[in-house]
PDB file of C-alpha atoms in Angstrom:
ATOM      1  CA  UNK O   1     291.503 166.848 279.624  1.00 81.00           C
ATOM      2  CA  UNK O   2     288.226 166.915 278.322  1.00 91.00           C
ATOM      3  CA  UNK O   3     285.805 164.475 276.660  1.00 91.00           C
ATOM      4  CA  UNK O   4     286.320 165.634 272.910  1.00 92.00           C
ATOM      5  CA  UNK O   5     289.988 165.740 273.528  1.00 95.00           C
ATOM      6  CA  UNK O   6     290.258 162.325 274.974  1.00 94.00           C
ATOM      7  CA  UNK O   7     287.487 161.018 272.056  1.00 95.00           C
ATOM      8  CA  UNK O   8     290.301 162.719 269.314  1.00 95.00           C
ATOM      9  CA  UNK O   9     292.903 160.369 270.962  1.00 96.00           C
ATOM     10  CA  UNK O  10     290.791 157.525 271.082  1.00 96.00           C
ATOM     11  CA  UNK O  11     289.732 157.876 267.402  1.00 96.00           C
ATOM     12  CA  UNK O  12     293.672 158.308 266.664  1.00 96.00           C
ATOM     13  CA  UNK O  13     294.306 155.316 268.346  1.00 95.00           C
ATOM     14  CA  UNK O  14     291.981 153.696 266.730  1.00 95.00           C
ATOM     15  CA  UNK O  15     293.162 154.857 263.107  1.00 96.00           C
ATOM     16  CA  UNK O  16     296.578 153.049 263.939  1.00 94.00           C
ATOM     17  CA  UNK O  17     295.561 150.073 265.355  1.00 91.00           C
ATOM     18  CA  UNK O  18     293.360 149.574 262.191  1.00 92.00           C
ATOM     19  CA  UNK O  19     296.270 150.424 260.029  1.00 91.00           C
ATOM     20  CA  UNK O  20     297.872 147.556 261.758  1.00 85.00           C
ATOM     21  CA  UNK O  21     295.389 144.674 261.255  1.00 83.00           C
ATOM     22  CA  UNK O  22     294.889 146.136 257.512  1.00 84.00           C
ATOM     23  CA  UNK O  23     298.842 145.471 257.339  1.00 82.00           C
ATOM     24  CA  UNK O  24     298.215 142.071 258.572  1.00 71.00           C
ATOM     25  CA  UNK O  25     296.894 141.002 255.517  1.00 68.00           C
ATOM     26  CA  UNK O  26     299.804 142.541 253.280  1.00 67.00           C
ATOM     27  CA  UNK O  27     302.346 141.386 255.615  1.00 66.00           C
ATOM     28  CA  UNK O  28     301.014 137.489 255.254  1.00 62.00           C
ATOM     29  CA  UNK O  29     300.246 137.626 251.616  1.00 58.00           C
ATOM     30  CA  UNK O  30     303.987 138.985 250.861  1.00 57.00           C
ATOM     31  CA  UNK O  31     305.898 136.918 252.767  1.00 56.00           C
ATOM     32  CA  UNK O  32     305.243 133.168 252.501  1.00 54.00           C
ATOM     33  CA  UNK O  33     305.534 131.030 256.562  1.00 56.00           C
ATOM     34  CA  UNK O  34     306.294 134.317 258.349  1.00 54.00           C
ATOM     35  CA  UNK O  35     303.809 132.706 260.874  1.00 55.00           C
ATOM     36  CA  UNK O  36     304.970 129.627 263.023  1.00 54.00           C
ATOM     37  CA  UNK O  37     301.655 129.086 264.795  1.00 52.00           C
ATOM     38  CA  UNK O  38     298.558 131.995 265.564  1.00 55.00           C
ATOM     39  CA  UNK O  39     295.849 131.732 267.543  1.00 54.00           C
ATOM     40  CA  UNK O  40     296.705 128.197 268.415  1.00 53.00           C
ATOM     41  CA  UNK O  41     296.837 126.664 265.016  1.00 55.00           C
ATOM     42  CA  UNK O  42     300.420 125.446 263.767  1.00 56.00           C
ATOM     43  CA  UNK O  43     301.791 123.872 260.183  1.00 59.00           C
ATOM     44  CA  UNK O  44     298.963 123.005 257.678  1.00 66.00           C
ATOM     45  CA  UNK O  45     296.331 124.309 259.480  1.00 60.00           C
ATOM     46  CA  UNK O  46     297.805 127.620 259.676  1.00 60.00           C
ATOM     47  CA  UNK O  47     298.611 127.651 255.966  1.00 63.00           C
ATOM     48  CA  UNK O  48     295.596 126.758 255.413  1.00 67.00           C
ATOM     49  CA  UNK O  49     293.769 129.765 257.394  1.00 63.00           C
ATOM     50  CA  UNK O  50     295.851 132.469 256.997  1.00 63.00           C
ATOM     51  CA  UNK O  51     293.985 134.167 254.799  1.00 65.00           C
ATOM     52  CA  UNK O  52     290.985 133.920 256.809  1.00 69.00           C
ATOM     53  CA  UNK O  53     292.989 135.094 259.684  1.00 68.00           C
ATOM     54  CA  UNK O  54     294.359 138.150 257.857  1.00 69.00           C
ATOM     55  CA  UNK O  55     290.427 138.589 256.568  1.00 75.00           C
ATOM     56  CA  UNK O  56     289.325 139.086 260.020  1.00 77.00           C
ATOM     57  CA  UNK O  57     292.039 141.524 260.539  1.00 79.00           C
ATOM     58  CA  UNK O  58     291.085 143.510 257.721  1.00 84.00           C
ATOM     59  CA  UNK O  59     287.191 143.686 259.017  1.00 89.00           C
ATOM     60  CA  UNK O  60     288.624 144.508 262.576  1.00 87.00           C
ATOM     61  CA  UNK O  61     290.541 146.913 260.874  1.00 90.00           C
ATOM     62  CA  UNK O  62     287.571 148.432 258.803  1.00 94.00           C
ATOM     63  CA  UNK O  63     285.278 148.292 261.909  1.00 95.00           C
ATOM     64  CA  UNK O  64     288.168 150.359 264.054  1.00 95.00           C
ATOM     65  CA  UNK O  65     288.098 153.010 261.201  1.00 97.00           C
ATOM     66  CA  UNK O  66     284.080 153.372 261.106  1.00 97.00           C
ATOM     67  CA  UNK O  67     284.741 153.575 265.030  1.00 96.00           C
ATOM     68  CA  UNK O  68     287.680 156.221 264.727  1.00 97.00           C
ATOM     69  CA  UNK O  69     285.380 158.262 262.372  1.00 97.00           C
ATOM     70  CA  UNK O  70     282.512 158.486 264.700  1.00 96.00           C
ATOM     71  CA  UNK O  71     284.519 159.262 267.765  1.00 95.00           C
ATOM     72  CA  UNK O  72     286.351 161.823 266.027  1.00 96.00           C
ATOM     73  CA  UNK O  73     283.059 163.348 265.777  1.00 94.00           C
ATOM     74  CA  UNK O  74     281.740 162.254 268.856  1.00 93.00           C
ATOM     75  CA  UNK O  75     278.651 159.821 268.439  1.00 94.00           C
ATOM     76  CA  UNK O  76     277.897 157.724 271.134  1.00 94.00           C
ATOM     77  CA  UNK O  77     277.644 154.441 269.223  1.00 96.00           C
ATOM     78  CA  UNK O  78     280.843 154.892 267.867  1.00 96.00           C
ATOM     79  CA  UNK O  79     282.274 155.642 271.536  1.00 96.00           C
ATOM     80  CA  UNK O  80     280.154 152.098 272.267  1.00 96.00           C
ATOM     81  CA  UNK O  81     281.502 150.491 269.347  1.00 96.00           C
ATOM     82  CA  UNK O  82     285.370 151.200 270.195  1.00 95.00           C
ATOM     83  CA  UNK O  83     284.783 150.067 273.502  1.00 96.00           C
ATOM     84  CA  UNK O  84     283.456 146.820 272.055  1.00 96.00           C
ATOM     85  CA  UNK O  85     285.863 146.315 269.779  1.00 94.00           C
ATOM     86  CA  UNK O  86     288.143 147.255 272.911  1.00 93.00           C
ATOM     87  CA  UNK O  87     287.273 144.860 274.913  1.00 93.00           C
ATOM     88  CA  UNK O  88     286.437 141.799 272.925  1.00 91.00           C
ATOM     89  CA  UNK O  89     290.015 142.601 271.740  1.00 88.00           C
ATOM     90  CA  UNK O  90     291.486 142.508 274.992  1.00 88.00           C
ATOM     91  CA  UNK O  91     289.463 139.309 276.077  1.00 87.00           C
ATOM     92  CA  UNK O  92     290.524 137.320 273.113  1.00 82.00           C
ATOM     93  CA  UNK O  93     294.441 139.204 272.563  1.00 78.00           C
ATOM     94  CA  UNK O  94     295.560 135.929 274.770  1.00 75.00           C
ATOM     95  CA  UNK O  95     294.866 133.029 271.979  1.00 72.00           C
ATOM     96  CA  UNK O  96     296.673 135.367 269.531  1.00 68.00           C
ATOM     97  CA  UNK O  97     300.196 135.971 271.363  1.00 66.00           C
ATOM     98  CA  UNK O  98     302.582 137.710 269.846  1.00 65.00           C
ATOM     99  CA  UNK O  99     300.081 139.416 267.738  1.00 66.00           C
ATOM    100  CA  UNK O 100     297.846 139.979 271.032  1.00 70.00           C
ATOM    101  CA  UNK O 101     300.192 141.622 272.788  1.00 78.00           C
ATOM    102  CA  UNK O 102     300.060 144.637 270.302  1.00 79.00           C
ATOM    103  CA  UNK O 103     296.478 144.504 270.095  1.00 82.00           C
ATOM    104  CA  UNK O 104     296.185 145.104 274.067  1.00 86.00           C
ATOM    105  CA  UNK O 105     298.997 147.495 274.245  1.00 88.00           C
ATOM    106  CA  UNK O 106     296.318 149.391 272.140  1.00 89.00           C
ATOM    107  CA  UNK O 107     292.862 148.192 273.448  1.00 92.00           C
ATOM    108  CA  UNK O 108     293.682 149.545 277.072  1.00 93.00           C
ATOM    109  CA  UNK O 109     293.828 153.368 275.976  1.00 95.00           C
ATOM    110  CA  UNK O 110     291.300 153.353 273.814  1.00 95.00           C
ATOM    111  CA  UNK O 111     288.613 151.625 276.207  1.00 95.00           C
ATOM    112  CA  UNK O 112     290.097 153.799 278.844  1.00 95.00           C
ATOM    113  CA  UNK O 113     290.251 157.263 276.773  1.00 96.00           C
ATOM    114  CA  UNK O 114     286.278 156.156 275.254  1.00 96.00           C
ATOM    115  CA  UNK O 115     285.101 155.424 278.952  1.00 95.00           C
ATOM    116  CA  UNK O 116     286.492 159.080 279.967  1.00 95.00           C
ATOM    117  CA  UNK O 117     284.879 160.747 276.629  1.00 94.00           C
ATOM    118  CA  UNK O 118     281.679 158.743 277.721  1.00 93.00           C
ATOM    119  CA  UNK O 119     281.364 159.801 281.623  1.00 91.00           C
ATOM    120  CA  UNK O 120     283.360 162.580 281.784  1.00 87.00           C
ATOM    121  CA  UNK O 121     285.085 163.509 284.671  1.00 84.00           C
ATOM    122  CA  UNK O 122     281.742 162.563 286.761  1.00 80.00           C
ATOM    123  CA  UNK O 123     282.237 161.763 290.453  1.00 80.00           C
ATOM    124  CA  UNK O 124     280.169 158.742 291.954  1.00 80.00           C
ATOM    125  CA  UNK O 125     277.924 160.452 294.853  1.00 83.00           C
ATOM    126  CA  UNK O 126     277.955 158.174 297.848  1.00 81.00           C
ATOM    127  CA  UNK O 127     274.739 158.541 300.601  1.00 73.00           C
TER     128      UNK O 127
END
């Protein structure tokens, strides 16, 4: 494998997962209580942020795209910003379970795929 490929995979990756928090948003608007409790909020205060929640998952969503788009074409801050958006994702997936454990199942890759397109297949030179 080599860096562009794995960056192509990673941008892919990317695409999908943003496709998924953009559904968030339709998926909450459509169908009225489908959440019990997110991100530790339950009843009222869920109903009341929901569409803040599914907000945030539209500007995740939006952020992964601009990501997917530069790593597609290889630009380093978009290989830094989908390993940020990686990781913060994978630190904070654990206040969002169920939804978080779709969010790491994609985080992983990617931040593993970007770290590959980033270094390469560069061996660490002990003395």
């Amino acid at each position: 494998m080599n860096r562009k490929f794995s960056s192509h995979i990673a941008s892919i990756l990317l695409v999908l997962h943003g496709l998924i928090e953009i559904a968030g948003l339709v998926f909450i608007s459509s169908i009225p209580q489908v959440l019990t409790s997110f991100g530790g909020l339950t009843g009222p205060a869920l109903e009341r942020n929901a569409s803040a929640i599914a907000m945030y998952g539209v500007f995740w969503g939006i952020a992964r795209f601009i990501a997917a788009w530069g790593c597609w074409s290889m630009r380093k801050w978009a290989l830094l910003l989908g390993m940020i958006l990686s990781s913060v994702t994978m630190v904070s997936a654990t206040t969002i379970i169920p939804a978080g454990v779709t969010d790491t199942l994609f985080s992983i890759p990617v931040l593993v795929f970007l770290l590959y397109a980033w270094f390469g297949n560069v061996a660490i030179e002990m003395n």
